[in-house]
mmCIF file of C-alpha atoms in Angstrom:
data_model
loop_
_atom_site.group_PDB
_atom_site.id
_atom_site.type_symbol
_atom_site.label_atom_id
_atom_site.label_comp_id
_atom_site.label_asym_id
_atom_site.label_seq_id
_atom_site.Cartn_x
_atom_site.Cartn_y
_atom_site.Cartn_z
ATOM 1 C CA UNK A 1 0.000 0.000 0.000
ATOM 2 C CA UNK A 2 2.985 2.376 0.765
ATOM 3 C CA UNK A 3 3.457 2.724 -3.490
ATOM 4 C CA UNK A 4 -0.294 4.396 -3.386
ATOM 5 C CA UNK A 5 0.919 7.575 -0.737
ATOM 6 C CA UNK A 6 4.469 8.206 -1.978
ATOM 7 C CA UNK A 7 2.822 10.007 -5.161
ATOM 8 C CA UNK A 8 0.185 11.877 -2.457
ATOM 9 C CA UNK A 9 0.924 15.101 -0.658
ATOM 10 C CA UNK A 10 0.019 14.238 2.700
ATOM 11 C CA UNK A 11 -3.212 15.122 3.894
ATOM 12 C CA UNK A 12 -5.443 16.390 6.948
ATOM 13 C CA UNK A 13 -8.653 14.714 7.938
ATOM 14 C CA UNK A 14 -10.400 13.545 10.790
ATOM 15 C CA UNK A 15 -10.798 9.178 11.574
ATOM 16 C CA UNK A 16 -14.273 8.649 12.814
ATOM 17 C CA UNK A 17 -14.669 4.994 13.514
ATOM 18 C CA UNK A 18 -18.756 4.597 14.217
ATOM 19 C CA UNK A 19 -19.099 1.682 16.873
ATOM 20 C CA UNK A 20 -22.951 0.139 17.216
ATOM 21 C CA UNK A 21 -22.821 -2.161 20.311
ATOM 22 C CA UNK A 22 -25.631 -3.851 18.837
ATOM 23 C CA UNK A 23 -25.095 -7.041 16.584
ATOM 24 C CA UNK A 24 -27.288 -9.842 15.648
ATOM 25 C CA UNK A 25 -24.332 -12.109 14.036
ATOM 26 C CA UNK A 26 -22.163 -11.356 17.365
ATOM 27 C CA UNK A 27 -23.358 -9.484 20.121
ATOM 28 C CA UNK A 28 -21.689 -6.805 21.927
ATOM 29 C CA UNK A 29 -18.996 -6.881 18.746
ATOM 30 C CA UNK A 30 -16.969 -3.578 19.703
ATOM 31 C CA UNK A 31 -16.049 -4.638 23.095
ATOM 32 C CA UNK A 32 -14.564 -8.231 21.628
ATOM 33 C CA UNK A 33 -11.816 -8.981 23.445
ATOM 34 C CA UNK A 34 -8.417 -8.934 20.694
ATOM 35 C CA UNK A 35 -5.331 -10.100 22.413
ATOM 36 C CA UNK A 36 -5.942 -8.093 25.842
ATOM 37 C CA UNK A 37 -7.943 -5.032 24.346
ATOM 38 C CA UNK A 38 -11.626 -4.331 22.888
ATOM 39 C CA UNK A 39 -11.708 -4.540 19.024
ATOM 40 C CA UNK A 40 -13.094 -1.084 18.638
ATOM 41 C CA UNK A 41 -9.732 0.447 20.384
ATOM 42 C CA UNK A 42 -7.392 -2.085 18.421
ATOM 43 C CA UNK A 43 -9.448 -0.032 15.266
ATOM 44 C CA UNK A 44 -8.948 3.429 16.689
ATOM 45 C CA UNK A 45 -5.471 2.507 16.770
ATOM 46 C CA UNK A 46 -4.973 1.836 13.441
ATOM 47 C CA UNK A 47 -6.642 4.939 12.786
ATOM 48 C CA UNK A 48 -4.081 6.676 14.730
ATOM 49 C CA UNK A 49 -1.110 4.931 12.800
ATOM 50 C CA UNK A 50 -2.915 6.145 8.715
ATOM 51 C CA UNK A 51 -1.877 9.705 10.255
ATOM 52 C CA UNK A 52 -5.210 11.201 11.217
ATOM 53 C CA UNK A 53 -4.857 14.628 12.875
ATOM 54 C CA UNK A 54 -7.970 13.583 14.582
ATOM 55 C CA UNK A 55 -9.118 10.223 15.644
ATOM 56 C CA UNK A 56 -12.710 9.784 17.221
ATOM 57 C CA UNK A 57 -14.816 6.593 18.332
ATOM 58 C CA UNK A 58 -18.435 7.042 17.708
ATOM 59 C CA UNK A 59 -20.800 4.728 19.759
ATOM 60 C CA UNK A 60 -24.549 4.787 21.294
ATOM 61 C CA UNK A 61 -22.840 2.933 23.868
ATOM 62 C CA UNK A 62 -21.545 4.045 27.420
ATOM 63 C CA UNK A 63 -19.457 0.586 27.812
ATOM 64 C CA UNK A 64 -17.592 1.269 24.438
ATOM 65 C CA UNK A 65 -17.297 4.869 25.789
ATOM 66 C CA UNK A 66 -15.944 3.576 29.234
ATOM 67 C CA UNK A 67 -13.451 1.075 27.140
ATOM 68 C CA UNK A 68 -12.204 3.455 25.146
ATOM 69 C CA UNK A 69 -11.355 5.904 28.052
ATOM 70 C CA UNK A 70 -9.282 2.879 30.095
ATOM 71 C CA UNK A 71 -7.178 2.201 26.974
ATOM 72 C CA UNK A 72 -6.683 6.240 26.164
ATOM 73 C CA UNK A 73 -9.029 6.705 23.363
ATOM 74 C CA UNK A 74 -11.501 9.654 22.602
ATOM 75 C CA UNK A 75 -14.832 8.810 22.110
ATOM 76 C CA UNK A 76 -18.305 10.744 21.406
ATOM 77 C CA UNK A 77 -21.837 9.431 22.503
ATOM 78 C CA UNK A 78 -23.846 9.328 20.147
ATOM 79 C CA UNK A 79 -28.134 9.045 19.436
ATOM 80 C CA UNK A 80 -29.292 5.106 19.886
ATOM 81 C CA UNK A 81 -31.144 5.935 17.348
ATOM 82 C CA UNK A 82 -29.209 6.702 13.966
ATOM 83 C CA UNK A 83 -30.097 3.846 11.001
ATOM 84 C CA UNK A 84 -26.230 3.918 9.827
ATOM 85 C CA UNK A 85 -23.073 4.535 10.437
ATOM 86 C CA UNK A 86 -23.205 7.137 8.062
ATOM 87 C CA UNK A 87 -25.723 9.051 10.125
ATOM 88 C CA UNK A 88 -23.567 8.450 13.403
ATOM 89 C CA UNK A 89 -20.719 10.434 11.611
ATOM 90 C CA UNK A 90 -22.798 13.123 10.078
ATOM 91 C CA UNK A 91 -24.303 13.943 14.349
ATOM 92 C CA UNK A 92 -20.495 14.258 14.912
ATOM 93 C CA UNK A 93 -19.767 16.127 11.561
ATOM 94 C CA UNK A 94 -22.436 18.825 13.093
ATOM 95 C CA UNK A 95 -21.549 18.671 16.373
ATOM 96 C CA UNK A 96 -17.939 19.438 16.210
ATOM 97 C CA UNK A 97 -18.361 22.492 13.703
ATOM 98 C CA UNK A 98 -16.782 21.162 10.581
ATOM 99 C CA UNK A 99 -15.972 23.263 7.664
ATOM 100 C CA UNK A 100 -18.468 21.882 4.466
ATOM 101 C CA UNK A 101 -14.540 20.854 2.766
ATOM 102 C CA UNK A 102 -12.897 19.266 6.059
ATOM 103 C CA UNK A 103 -12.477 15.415 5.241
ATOM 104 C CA UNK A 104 -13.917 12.593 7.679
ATOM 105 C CA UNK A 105 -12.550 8.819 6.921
ATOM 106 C CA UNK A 106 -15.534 6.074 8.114
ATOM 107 C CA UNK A 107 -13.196 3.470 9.624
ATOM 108 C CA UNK A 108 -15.458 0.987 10.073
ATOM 109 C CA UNK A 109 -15.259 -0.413 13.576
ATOM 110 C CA UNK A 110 -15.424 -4.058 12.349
ATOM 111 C CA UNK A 111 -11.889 -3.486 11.112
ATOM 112 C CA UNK A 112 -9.083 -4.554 13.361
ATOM 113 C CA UNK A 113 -6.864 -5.525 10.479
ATOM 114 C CA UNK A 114 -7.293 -2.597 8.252
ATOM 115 C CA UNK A 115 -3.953 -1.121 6.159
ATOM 116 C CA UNK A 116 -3.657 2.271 8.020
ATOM 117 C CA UNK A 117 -2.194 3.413 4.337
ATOM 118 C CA UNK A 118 -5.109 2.653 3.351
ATOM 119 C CA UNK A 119 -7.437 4.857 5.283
ATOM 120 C CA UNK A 120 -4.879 7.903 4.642
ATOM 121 C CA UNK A 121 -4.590 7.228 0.692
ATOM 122 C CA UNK A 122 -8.805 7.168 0.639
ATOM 123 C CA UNK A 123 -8.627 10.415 2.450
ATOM 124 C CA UNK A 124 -5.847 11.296 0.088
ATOM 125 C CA UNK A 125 -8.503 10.395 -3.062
ATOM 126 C CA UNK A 126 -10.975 12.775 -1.805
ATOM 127 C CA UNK A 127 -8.731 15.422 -1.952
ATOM 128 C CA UNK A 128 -7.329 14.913 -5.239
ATOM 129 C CA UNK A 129 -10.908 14.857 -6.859
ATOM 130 C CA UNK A 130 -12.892 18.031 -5.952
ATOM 131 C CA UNK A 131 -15.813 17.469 -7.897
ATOM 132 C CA UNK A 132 -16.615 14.273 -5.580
ATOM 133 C CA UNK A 133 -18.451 13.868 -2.504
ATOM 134 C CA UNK A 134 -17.110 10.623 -1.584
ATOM 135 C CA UNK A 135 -13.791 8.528 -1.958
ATOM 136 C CA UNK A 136 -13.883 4.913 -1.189
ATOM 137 C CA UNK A 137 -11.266 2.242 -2.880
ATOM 138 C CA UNK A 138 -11.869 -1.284 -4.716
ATOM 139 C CA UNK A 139 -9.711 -3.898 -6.267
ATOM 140 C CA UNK A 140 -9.708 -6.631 -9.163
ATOM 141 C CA UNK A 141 -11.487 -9.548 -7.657
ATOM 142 C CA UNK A 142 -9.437 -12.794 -9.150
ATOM 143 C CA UNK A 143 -12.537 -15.544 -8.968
ATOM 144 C CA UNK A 144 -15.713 -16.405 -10.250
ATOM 145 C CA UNK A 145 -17.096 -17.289 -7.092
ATOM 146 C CA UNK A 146 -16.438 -13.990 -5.539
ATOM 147 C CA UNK A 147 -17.489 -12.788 -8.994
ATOM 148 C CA UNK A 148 -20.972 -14.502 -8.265
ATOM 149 C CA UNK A 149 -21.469 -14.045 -4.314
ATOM 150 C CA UNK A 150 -23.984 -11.304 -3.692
ATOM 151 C CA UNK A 151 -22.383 -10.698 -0.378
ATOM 152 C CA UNK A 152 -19.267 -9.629 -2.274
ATOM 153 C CA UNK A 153 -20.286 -5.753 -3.408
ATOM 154 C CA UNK A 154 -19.010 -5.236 -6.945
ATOM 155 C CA UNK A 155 -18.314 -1.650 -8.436
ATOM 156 C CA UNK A 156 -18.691 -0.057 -11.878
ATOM 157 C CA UNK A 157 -16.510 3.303 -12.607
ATOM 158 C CA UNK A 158 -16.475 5.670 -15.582
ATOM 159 C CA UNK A 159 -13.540 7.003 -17.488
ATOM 160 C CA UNK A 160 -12.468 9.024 -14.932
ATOM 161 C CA UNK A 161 -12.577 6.798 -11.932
ATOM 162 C CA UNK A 162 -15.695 7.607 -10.553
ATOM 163 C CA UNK A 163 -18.405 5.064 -9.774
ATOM 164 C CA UNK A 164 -21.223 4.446 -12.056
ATOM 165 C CA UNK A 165 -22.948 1.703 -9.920
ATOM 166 C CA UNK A 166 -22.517 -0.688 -6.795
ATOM 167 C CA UNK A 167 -24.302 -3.836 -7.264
ATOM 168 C CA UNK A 168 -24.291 -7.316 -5.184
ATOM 169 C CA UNK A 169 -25.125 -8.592 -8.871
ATOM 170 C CA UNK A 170 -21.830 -9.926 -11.302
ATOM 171 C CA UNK A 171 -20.984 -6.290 -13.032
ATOM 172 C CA UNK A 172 -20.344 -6.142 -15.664
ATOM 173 C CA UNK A 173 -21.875 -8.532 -17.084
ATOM 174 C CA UNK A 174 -19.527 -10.533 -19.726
ATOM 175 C CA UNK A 175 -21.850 -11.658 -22.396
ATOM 176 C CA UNK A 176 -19.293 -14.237 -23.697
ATOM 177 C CA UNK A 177 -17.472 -15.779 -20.504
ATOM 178 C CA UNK A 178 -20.714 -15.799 -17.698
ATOM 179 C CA UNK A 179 -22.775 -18.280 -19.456
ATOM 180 C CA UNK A 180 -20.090 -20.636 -20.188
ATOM 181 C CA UNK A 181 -19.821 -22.391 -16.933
ATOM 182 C CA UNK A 182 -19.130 -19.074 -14.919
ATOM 183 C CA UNK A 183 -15.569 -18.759 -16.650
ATOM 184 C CA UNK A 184 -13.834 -15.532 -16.414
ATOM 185 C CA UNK A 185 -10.852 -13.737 -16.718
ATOM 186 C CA UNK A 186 -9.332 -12.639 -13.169
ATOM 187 C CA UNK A 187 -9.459 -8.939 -12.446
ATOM 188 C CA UNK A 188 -12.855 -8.174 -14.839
ATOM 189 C CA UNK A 189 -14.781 -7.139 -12.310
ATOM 190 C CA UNK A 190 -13.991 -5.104 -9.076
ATOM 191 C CA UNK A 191 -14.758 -5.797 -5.643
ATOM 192 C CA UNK A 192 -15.797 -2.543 -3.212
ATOM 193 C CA UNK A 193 -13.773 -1.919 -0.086
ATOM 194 C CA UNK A 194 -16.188 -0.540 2.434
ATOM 195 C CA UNK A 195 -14.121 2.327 3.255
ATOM 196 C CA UNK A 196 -15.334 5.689 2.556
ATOM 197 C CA UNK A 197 -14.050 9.194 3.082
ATOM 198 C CA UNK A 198 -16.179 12.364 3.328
ATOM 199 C CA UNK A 199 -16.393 15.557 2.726
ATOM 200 C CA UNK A 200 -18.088 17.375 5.962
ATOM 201 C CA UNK A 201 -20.643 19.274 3.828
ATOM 202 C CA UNK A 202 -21.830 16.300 2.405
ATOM 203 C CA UNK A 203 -22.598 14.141 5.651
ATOM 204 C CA UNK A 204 -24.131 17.140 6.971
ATOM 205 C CA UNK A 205 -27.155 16.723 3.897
ATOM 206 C CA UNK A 206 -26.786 13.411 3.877
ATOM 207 C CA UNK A 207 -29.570 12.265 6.900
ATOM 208 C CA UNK A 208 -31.633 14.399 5.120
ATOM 209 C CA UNK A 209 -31.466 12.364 1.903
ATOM 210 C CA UNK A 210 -34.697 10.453 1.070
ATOM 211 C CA UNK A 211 -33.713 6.618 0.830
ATOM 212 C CA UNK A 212 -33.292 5.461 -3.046
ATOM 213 C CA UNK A 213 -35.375 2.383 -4.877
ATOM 214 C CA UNK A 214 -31.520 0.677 -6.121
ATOM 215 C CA UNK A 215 -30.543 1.423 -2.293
ATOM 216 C CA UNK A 216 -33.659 -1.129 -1.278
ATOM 217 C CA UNK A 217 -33.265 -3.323 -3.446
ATOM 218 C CA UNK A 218 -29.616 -4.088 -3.323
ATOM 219 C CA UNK A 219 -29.265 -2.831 0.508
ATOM 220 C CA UNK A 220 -26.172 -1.024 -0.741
ATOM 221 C CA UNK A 221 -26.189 2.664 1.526
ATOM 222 C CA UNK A 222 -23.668 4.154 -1.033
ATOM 223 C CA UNK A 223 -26.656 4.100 -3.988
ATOM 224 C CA UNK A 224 -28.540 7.010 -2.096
ATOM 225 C CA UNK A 225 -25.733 9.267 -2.825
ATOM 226 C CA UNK A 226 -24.984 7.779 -6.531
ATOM 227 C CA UNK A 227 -29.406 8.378 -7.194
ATOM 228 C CA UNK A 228 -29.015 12.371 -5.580
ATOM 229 C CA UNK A 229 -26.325 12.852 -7.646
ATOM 230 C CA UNK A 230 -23.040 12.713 -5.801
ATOM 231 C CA UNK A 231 -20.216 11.616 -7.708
ATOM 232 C CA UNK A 232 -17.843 9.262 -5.570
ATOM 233 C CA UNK A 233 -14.071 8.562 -6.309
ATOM 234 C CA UNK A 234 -12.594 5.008 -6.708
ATOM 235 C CA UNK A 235 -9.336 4.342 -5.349
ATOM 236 C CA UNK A 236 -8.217 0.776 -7.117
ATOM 237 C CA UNK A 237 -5.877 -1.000 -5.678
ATOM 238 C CA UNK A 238 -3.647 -3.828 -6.202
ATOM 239 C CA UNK A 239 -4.930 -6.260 -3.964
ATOM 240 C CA UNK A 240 -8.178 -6.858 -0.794
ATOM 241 C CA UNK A 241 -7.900 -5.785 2.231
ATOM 242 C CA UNK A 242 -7.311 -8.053 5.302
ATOM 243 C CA UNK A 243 -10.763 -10.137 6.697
ATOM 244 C CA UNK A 244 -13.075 -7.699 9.315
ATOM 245 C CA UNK A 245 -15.050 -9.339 12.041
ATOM 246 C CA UNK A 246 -18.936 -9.830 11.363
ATOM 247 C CA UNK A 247 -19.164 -13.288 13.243
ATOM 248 C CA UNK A 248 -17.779 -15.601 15.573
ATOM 249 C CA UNK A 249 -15.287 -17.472 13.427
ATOM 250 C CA UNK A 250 -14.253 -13.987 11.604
ATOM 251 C CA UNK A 251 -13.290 -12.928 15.526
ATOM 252 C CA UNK A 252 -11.279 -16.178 15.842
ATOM 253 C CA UNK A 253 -9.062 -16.136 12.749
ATOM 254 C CA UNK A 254 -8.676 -12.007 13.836
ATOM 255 C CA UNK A 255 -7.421 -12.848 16.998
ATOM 256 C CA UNK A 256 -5.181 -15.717 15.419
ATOM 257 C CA UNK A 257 -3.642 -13.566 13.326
ATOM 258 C CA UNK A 258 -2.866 -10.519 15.336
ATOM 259 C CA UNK A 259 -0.712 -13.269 18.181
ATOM 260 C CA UNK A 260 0.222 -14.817 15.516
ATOM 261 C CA UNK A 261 1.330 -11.227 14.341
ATOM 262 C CA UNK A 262 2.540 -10.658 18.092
ATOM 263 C CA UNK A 263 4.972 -13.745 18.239
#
């Protein structure tokens, strides 16, 4: 990832990383227990490390505030009530003030592996495309079967980089390859790294934002912004990020790897 920032100026933004204690896959997920610390602080640490000039944990929950203070964190508490992440950062966006152009990275708080490069060269993204709302990062995916598994996002972009659509579909669709036993060539299609950086303005419109019919239908948050018209920048990189948590075996290889990581 370092080859994607040595061309990049560096850059300021804040590292919000929005932390919902409720989860019906594993409960209490934040406050998971990673080699002697709560995965939502092993996160906020790696959003310390991309370079952030700000780094803030987001939660409706006083626990995950409480664990965050014992292990030297900042946190804000946040309405129980938001419907996204998204929503928790744009409360914080308002709350703290922020200029409409100031930059706010989503590090999601399922992350505990995530590239730090990686959240600053997203943040970097934003600010090398002006004319975008958003900046959030893909790469080639390299089988069919990713290819075909709807809970593997795929992304379209234009000329330019931005993206044209997000779909949980196989896009685009290869007329000549798909219906031939699900053959295709490795990196033509890309998969979307759910990473996104902000401009301030934008979060601040974004709760009021009526929800989108593609949005329903493919559960995909980042189609209400694509259906109002914000343009969002693709970062494509060489190769996927490391595995987040969203159940109880994704916790155990996590904590494998990070000992492992230790020894």
């Amino acid at each position: 990832m370092s080859d994607l920032l040595s061309s990049q100026a560096p850059v300021r933004f804040l590292a919000i990383v929005p932390a919902r204690l409720a989860s019906t896959r594993l409960p209490d997920k934040p406050l998971a227990d990673i080699a002697g610390k709560p995965m939502v602080v092993r996160v906020a640490e790696k959003a310390v490390a991309s370079g952030a000039q700000r780094v803030l944990v987001a939660t409706d929950s006083k626990a995950v505030v409480a664990a965050c203070a014992t292990h030297g964190v900042i946190s804000m508490l946040t309405s129980p009530d938001h419907p996204s992440g998204t929503d928790r950062l744009a409360e914080v966006a308002v709350r703290l003030g922020l200029a409409d152009e100031d930059i706010v990275v989503n590090v999601q708080g399922d992350e505990p592996l995530i590239d730090p490069a990686l959240i600053a060269a997203v943040a970097a993204h934003l600010q090398a495309h002006p004319d975008c709302a958003i900046a959030t990062a893909a790469h080639p995916i390299e089988t069919a079967e990713e290819i075909f598994n709807p809970n593997i996002v795929k992304a379209v972009l234009d000329a330019q980089g931005r993206a044209l659509y997000f779909s949980r579909a196989p896009i685009p669709w290869h007329r000549d390859s798909y219906g031939a036993g699900k053959e295709c060539a490795a990196g033509a299609a890309l998969r979307h790294i759910g990473l996104y950086a902000y401009r301030a303005g934008f979060l601040r419109r974004y709760p009021q934002l009526p929800t989108a019919p593609p949005e329903q239908a493919e559960a995909l948050e980042q189609l209400r912004a694509l259906w109002h018209g914000e343009r969002i920048a693709v970062l494509v990189t060489a190769s996927s990020p490391a595995p987040g948590v969203d159940t109880p075996e994704d916790l155990q290889q996590v904590r494998r790897l990070i000992v492992g990581g230790m020894a």
